[in-house]
XYZ file of C-alpha atoms in Angstrom:
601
model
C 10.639 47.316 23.177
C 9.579 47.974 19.618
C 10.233 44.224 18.557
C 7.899 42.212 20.230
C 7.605 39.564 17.288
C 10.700 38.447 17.865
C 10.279 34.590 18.668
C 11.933 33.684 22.416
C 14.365 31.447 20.617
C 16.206 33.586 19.063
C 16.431 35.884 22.241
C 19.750 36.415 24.648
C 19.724 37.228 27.985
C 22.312 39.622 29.414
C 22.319 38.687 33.494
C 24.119 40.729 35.884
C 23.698 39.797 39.429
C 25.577 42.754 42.073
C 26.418 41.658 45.097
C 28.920 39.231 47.114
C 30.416 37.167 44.786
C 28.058 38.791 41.578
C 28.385 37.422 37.831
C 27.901 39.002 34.496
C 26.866 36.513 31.655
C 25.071 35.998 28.782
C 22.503 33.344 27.766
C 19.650 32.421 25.906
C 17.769 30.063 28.866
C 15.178 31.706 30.480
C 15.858 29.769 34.009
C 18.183 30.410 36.457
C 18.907 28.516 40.116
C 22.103 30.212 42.154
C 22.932 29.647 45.359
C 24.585 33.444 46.209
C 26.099 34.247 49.793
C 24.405 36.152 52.757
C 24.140 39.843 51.146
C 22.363 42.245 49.379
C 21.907 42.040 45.704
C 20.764 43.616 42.569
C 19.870 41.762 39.682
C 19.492 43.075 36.069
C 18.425 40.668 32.866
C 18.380 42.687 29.603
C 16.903 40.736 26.506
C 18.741 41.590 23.110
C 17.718 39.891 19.678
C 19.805 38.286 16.984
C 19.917 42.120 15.505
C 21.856 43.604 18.687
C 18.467 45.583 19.431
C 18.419 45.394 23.271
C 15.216 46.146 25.210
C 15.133 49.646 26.721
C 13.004 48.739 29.772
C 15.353 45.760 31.377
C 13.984 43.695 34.407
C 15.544 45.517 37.871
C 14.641 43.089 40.710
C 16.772 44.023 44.461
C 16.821 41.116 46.837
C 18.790 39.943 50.669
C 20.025 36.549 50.903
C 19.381 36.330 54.488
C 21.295 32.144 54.569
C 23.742 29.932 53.159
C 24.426 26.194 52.506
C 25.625 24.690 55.460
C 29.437 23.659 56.122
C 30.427 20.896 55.021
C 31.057 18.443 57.995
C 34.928 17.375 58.911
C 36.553 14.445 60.144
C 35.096 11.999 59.160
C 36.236 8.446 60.619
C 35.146 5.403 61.339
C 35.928 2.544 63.738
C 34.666 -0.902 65.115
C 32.861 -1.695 68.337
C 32.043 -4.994 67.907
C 32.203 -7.733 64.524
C 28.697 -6.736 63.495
C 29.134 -2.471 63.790
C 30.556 0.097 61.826
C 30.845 3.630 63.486
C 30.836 6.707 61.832
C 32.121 9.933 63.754
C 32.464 13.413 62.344
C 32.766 17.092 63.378
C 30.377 20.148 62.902
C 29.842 23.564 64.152
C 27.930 25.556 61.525
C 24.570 26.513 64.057
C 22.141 27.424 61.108
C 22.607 23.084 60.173
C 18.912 21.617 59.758
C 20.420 17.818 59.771
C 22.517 14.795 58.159
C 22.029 12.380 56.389
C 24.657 9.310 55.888
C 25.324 8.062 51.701
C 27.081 4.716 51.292
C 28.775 3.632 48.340
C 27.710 6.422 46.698
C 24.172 5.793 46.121
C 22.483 4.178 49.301
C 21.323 6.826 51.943
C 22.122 4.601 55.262
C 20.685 7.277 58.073
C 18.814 10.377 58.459
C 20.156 12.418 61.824
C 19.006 15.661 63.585
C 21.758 18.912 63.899
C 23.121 17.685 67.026
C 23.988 14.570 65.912
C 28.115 13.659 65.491
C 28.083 9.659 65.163
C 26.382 7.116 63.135
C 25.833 3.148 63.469
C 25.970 1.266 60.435
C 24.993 -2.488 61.317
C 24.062 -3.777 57.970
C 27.420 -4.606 57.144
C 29.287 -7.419 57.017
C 32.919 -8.470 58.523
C 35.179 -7.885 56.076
C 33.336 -5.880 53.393
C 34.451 -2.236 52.476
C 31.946 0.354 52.069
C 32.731 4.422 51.510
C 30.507 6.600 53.245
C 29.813 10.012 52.908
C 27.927 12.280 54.860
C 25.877 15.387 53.969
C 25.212 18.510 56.249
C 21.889 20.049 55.061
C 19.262 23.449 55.396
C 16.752 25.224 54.138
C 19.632 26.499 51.739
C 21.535 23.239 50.237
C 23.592 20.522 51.441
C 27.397 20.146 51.682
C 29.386 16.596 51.761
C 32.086 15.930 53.857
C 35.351 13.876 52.342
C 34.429 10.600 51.842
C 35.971 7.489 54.186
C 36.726 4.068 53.005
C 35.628 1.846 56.141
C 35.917 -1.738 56.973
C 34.965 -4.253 60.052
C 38.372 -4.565 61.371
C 40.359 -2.281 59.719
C 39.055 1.223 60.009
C 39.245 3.905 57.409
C 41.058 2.538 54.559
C 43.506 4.089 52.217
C 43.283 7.935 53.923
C 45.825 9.155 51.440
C 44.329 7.967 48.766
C 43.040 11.413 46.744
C 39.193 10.985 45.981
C 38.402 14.943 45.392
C 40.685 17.946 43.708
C 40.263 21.376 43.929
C 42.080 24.112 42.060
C 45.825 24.893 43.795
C 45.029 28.594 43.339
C 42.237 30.501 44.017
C 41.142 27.931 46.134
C 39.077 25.816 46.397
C 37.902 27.425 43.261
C 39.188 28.942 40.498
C 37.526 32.429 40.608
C 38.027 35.533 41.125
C 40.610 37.301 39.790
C 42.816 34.071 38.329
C 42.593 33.092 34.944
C 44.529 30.827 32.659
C 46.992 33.324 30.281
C 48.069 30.147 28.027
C 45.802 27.079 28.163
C 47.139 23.984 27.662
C 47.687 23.326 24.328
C 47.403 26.364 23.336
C 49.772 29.010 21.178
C 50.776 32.082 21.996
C 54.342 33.250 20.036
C 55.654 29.617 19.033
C 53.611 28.642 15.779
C 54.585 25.284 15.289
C 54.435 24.271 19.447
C 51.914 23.214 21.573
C 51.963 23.914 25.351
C 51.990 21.548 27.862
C 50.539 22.872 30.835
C 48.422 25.747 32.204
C 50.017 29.023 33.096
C 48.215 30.710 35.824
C 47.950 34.707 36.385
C 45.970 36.822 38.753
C 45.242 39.942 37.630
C 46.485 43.101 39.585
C 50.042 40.968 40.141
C 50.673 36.858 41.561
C 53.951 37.598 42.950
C 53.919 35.458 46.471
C 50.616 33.903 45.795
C 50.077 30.429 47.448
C 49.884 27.643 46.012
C 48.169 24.251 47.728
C 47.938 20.814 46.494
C 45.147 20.208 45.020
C 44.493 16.718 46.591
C 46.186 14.305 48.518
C 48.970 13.017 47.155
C 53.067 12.446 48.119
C 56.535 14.255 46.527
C 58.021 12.858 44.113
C 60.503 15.070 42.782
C 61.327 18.595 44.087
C 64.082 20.876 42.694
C 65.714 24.847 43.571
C 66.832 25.697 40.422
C 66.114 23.537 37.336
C 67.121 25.258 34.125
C 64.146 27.239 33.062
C 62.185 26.421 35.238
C 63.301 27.954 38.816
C 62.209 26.381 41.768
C 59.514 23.359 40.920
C 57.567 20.623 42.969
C 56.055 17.222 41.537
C 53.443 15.593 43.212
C 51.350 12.114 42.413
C 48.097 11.120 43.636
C 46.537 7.973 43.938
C 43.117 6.950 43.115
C 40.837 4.779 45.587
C 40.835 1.401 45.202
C 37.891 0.641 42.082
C 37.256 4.704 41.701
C 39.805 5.309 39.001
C 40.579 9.168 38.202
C 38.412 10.327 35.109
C 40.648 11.748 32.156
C 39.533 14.571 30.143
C 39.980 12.371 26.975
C 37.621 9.517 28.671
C 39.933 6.769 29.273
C 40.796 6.826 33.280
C 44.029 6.087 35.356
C 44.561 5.150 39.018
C 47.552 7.780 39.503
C 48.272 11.593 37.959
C 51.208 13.766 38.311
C 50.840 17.706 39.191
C 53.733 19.880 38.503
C 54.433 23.293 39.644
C 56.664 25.222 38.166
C 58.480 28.647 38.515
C 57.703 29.031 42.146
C 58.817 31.357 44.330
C 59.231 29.341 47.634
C 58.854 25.771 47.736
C 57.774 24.439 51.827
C 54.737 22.318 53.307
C 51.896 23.632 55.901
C 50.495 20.840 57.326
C 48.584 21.756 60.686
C 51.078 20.023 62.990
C 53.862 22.563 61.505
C 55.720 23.499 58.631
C 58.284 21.460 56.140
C 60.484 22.849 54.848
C 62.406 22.648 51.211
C 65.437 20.990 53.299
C 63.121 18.371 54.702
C 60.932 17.499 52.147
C 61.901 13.803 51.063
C 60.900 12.721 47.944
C 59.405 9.712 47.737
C 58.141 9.983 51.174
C 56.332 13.233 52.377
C 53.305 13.560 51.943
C 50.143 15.832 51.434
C 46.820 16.682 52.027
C 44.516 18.846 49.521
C 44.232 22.382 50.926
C 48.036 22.002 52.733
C 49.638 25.338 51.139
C 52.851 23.916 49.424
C 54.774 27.270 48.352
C 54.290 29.998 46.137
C 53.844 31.710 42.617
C 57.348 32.637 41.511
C 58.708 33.850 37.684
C 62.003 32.641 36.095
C 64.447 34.493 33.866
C 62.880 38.057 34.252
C 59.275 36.868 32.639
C 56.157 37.580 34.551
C 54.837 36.180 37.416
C 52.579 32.835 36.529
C 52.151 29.131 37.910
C 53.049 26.722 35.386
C 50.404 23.682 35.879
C 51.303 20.296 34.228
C 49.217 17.216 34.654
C 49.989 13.975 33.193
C 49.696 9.876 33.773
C 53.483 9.100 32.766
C 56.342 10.027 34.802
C 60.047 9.271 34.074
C 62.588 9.618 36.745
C 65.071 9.993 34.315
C 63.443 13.490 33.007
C 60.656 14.642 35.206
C 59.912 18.165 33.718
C 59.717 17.231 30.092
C 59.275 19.799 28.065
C 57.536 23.625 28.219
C 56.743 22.869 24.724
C 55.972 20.085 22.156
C 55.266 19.472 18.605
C 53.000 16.864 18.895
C 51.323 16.856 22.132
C 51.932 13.227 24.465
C 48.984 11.665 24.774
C 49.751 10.968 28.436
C 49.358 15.341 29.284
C 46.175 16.622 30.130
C 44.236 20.111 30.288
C 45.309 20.018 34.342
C 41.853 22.310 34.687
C 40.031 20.074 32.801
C 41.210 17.145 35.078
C 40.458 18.979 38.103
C 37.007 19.957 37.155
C 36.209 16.231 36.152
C 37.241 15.278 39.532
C 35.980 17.441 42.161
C 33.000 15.950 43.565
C 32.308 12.019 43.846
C 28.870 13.810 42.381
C 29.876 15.042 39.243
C 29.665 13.255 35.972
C 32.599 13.174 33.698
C 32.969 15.092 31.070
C 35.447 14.486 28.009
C 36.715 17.531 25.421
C 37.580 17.176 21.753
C 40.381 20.132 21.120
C 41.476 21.143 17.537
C 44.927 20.253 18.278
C 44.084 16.906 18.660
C 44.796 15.547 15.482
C 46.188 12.194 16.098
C 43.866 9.534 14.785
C 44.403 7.420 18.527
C 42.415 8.124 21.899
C 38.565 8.969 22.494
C 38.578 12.369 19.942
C 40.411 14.048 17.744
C 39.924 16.420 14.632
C 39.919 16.581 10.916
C 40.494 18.978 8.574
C 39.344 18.077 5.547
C 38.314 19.905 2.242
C 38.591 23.582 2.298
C 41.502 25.757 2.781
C 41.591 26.040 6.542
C 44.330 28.948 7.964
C 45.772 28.218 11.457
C 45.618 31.214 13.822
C 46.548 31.629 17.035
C 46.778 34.171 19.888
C 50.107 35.447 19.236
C 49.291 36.251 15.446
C 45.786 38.324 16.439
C 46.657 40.473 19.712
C 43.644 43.007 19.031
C 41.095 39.323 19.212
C 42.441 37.342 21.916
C 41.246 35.184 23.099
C 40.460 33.401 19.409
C 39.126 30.338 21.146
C 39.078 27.545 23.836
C 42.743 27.268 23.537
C 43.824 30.449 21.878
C 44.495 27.973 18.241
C 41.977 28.366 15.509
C 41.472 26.400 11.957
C 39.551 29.877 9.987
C 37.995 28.846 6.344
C 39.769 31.863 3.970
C 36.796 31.364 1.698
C 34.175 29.169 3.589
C 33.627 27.481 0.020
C 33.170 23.621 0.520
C 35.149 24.177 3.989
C 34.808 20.489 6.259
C 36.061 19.850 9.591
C 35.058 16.921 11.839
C 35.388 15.554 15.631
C 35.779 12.041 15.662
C 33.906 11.286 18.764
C 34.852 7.684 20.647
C 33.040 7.674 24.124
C 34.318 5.402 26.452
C 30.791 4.110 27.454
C 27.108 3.812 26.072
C 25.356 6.361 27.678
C 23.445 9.398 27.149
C 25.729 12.373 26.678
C 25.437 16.504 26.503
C 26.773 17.706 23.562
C 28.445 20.896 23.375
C 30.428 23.193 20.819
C 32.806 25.846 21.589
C 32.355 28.852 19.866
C 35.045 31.428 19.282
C 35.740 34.588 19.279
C 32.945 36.340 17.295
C 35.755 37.672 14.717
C 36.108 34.552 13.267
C 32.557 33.618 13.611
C 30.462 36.730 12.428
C 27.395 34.403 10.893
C 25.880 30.857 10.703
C 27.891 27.639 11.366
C 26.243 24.355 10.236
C 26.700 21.940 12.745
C 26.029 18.221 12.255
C 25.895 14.843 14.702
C 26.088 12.124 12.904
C 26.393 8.343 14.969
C 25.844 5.546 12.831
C 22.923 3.740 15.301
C 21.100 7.280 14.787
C 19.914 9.288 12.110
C 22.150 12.886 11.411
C 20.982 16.145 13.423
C 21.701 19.369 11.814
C 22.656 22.900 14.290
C 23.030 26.206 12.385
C 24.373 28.394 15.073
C 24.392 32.204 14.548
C 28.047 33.193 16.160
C 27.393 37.273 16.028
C 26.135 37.559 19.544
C 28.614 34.560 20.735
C 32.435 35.059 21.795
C 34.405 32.400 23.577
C 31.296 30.243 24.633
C 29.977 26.806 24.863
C 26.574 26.340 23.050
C 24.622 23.004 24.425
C 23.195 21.335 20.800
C 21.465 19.087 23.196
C 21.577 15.886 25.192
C 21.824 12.544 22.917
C 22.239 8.501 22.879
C 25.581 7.312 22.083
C 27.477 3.691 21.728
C 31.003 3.217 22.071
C 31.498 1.170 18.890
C 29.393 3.550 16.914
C 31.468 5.663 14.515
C 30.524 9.307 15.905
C 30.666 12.736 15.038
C 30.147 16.480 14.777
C 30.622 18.059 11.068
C 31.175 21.667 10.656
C 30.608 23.850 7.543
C 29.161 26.842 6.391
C 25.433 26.971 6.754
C 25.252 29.766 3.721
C 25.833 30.963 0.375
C 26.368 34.684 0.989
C 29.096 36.583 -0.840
C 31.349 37.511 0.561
C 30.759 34.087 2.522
C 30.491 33.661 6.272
C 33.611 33.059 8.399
C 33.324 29.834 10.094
C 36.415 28.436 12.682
C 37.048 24.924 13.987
C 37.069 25.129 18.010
C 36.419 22.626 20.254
C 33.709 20.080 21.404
C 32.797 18.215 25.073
C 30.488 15.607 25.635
C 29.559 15.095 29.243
C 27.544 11.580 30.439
C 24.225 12.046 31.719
C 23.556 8.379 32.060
C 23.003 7.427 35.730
C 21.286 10.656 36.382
C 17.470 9.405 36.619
C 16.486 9.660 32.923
C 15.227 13.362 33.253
C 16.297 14.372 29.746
C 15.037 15.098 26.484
C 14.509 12.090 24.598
C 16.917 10.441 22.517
C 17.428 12.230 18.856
C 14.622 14.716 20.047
C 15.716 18.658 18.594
C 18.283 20.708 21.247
C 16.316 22.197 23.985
C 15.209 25.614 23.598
C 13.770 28.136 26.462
C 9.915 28.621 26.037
C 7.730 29.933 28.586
C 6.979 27.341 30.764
C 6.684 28.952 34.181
C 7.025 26.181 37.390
C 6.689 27.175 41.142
C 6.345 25.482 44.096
C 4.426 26.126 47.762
C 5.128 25.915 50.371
C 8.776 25.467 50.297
C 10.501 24.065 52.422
C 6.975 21.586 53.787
C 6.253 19.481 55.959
C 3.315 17.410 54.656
C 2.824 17.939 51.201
C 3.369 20.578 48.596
C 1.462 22.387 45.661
C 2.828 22.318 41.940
C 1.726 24.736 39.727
C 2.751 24.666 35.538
C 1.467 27.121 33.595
C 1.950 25.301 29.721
C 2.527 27.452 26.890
C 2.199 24.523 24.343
C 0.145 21.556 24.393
C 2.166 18.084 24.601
C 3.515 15.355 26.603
C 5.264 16.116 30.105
C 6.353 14.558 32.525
C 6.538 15.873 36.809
C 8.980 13.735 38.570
C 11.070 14.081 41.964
C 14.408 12.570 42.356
C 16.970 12.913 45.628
C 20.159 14.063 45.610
C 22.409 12.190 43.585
C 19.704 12.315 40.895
C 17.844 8.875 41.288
C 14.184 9.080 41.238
C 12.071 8.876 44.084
C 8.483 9.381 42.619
C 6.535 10.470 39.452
C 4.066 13.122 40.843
C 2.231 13.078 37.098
C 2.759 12.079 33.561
C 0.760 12.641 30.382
C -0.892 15.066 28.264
C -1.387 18.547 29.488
C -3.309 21.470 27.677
C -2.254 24.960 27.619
C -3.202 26.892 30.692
C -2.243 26.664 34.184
C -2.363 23.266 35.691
C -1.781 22.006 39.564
C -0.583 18.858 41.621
C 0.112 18.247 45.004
C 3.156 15.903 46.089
C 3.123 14.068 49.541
C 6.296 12.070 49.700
C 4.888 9.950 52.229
C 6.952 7.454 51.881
C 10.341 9.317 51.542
C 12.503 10.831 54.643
C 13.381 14.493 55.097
C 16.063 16.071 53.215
C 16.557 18.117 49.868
C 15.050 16.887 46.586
C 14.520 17.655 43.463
C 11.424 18.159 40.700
C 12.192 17.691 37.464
C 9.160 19.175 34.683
C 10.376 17.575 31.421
C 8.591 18.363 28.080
C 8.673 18.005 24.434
C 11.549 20.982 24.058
C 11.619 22.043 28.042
C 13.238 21.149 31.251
C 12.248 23.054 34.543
C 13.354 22.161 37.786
C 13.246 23.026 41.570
C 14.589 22.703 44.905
C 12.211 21.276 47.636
C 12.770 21.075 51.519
C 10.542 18.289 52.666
C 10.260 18.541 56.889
C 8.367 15.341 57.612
């Protein structure tokens, strides 16, 4: 276009992929890895500055995905031949399947097996000592893990309903599509001085008869046909694994959590042996498996059709359901997407949020409102700009003049977290936003965040060292002067630990990352003896080239030190490593870039 000074920083990206399963988006990274299904595609990525000028000429590129990730393998068991032997059986069908490889205890990879492979001897492993194994299908595309199995010398799989993964009880396994959440959790639609307690769940184009399924495994504990208000509703707990406690969205962790389901339609079990009814569902007793389709979306008292999702760490017998609404939120409810997104994967690192309606001074976060003349708004109150925010409630400065909020920040751990700040709609956020981290072992880091290309998004301020006695915190106020001033709105913040992961992040109190030109590829790919690295380095510095496996622990560093601008090259035999699915890491100054490699040895 006609603004080619315009620095990359301050660039967005508008990406729309069309295709099966497409996206629409907008960021300001210049790197993208997604894994889209067998199809053919169209991708578009327009660039648009600060000023709203978009380029004319956007990139057009037209591709086939000709393969997938593999299936995830099922069935997995375990059993004992002799005192000394653990065997590990599962089942697979996927043909396009390159090979296995067995994980135990989450971070040891015990075997490497070829496609036709369905059973596994472990005989490092002593009599009496329980181990939980995992095992990974993998291609030229990805891997996929199967449920994971607590085993034991003597005893078999133990614990089997013990729920170690969730996924979402509609649109499952994930929550796309069509579904969204009408009213978060906590959020505020018509009542002004309530909060809400759970998530209500639409689909757009009607929900009527949708099915529900638990969302891991778990057993009844209360079930009703008609509770006042509420209709038909189920309750169901889940236990964690023994030592592998469930990971809150507030940080702290439990070993059990409630789900409750209200307004449904039809209330009955499909397990694959057959179907349980409402009648024969015993509470206390029956039990379920994630995936098993428990009944379906309903409405109550002429309202619309929606699921109402609770999740919580307290129940009383004495008044299961609670309430729809609350003045002051219990500290035992949680965001039930928030939970299930923490918990998903044995893989994924928690993550912990920081809402604005969190304003007791107790738990791992909450907010302050301090000088200023902050004006609550929520969803209800602004129909022509909803949604206002993460949770449809906003604190808005009327005159941005010496306006202060803060998150109090207590993480439950040392460890090196991502920081991130939600950032409303753009009507309450049409300029800057000064930003500030502040943990006493550290000095302060200041953000100003333009919100006027921004609506209803996370912005990453970067990834940072934190201690759990440190008093932390992120500060927001107006970053300017201007009359009439800018409008500035207190949202919500996340902080998701990176420890564990290998160390491939910027270094500690280093500025946020920002995209830059760095350009990485990688040939051959997949290989089967070594492969070539190529960089080409906008800006001279420190970097660092490093390979890690799967579950992020690294493997080898293939080169660091000083590099010039220009292109530069390195070749990586992994000589000592088995085949499977890795990953390079480029890490610089203000830059991450990473790839997928194949290695066929």
């Amino acid at each position: 276009g006609e603004d080619d000074s315009t620095p990359v920083e301050q660039l967005w990206y508008h990406v729309q992929l069309e295709g099966p399963g497409g996206f629409d988006f907008w960021t300001m990274s210049n790197s993208l890895t997604c894994w889209p299904a067998v199809g053919q595609y169209t991708l578009k990525i327009t660039a648009r500055d600060l000023e709203n000028i978009e380029d004319p000429t956007p990139l057009v590129h037209n591709f086939s995905m000709i393969g997938n990730t593999p299936a995830a393998p099922t069935n997995l068991a375990c059993y004992t031949n002799d005192d000394n032997h653990l065997v590990l059986s599962w089942s697979y069908t996927d043909p396009y399947v390159v090979g296995f490889t067995i994980w135990r205890d989450y971070s040891q990879m015990v075997g490497e097996l070829n496609a036709s492979a369905r059973e596994f001897i472990d005989s490092s492993v002593n009599p009496g000592e329980s181990h939980r194994y995992v095992v990974t299908a993998w291609n030229y595309f990805g891997w996929t893990e199967s449920e994971p199995s607590v085993c034991q010398i003597g005893n078999g799989t133990l614990d089997p309903d013990a729920a170690e993964k969730f996924d979402y009880p509609v649109g499952y396994p994930d929550f796309s599509g069509d579904w969204y959440d009408a009213q978060n959790f906590g959020s505020i639609l018509y009542l002004s001085d309530k909060h809400h307690s759970g998530n209500d769940l639409n689909k757009w184009g009607g929900d009527l008869g949708e099915p529900i399924y638990a969302p891991g495994n778990g057993q009844v504990v209360y079930k009703t046909n008609n509770a006042n208000g509420w209709g038909k509703c189920l309750i169901i707990s889940s236990k964690s694994p023994t030592g592998k406690p469930f990971r809150l969205p507030d940080g702290r962790t439990s070993d059990i959590i409630y789900f409750l389901f209200g307004h449904l339609d039809e209330i009955g079990i499909q397990s694959p042996t057959g179907i349980i009814d409402y009648e024969d569902i015993v509470v206390g007793e029956t039990k379920v498996k994630r995936g098993w389709r428990i009944g379906s979306v309903g409405a109550v008292s002429g309202g619309s059709p929606h699921l109402h999702l609770e999740c919580f760490t307290g129940y009383s017998s004495a008044n299961p359901l609670g309430t729809g609404y609350y003045t002051s939120l219990p500290d035992s409810k949680y965001d039930a997407l928030e939970f299930i997104a923490n918990n998903r994967s044995w893989q994924v690192q928690p993550t912990f949020y920081v809402h604005n309606y969190s304003q007791q001074t107790s738990g791992y976060g909450y907010v302050q409102l301090l000088t200023g003349d902050w004006i609550k708004k929520t969803g209800y109150q602004e129909p022509d700009h909803v949604p206002l925010g993460y949770n449809n409630l906003l604190y808005v400065s009327s005159t941005n003049v010496d306006n202060q909020a803060r998150w109090r920040l207590h993480v439950p751990i040392d460890g090196q977290y991502e920081v991130a700040v939600h950032i409303p709609n753009f009507h309450y956020t049409s300029q800057r936003a000064n930003y500030r981290l502040e943990r006493s072992s550290y000095p302060p880091l200041t953000f100003v965040i333009n919100g006027l290309p921004i609506s209803n998004d996370w912005v990453l301020l970067g990834k940072y060292d934190f201690k759990a006695q440190d008093d932390n915190s992120v500060w927001l106020s107006s970053a300017t002067t201007e009359d009439p001033p800018a409008l500035i709105a207190v949202d919500a913040v996340k902080l998701n630990l990176k420890s564990g992961t290998g160390g491939f992040t910027a270094n500690k109190d280093d500025p946020p990352l920002v995209p830059d030109n760095l350009a990485l590829s990688v040939y051959p790919n997949p290989f089967n003896g070594q492969t070539n690295i190529r960089l080409e380095v906008p800006v001279a510095g420190e970097y660092t080239v490093r390979a890690y496996d799967i579950l992020g622990q690294l493997v080898d560093e293939v080169y660091s030190g000083s590099l010039s601008v220009g292109r530069h090259e390195f070749t990586w035999p992994p000589t000592s490593l088995g085949g499977g699915v890795y990953l390079l890491h480029v890490v610089g100054s203000r830059t991450i870039r990473s790839n997928k490699l194949v290695y066929l040895p």
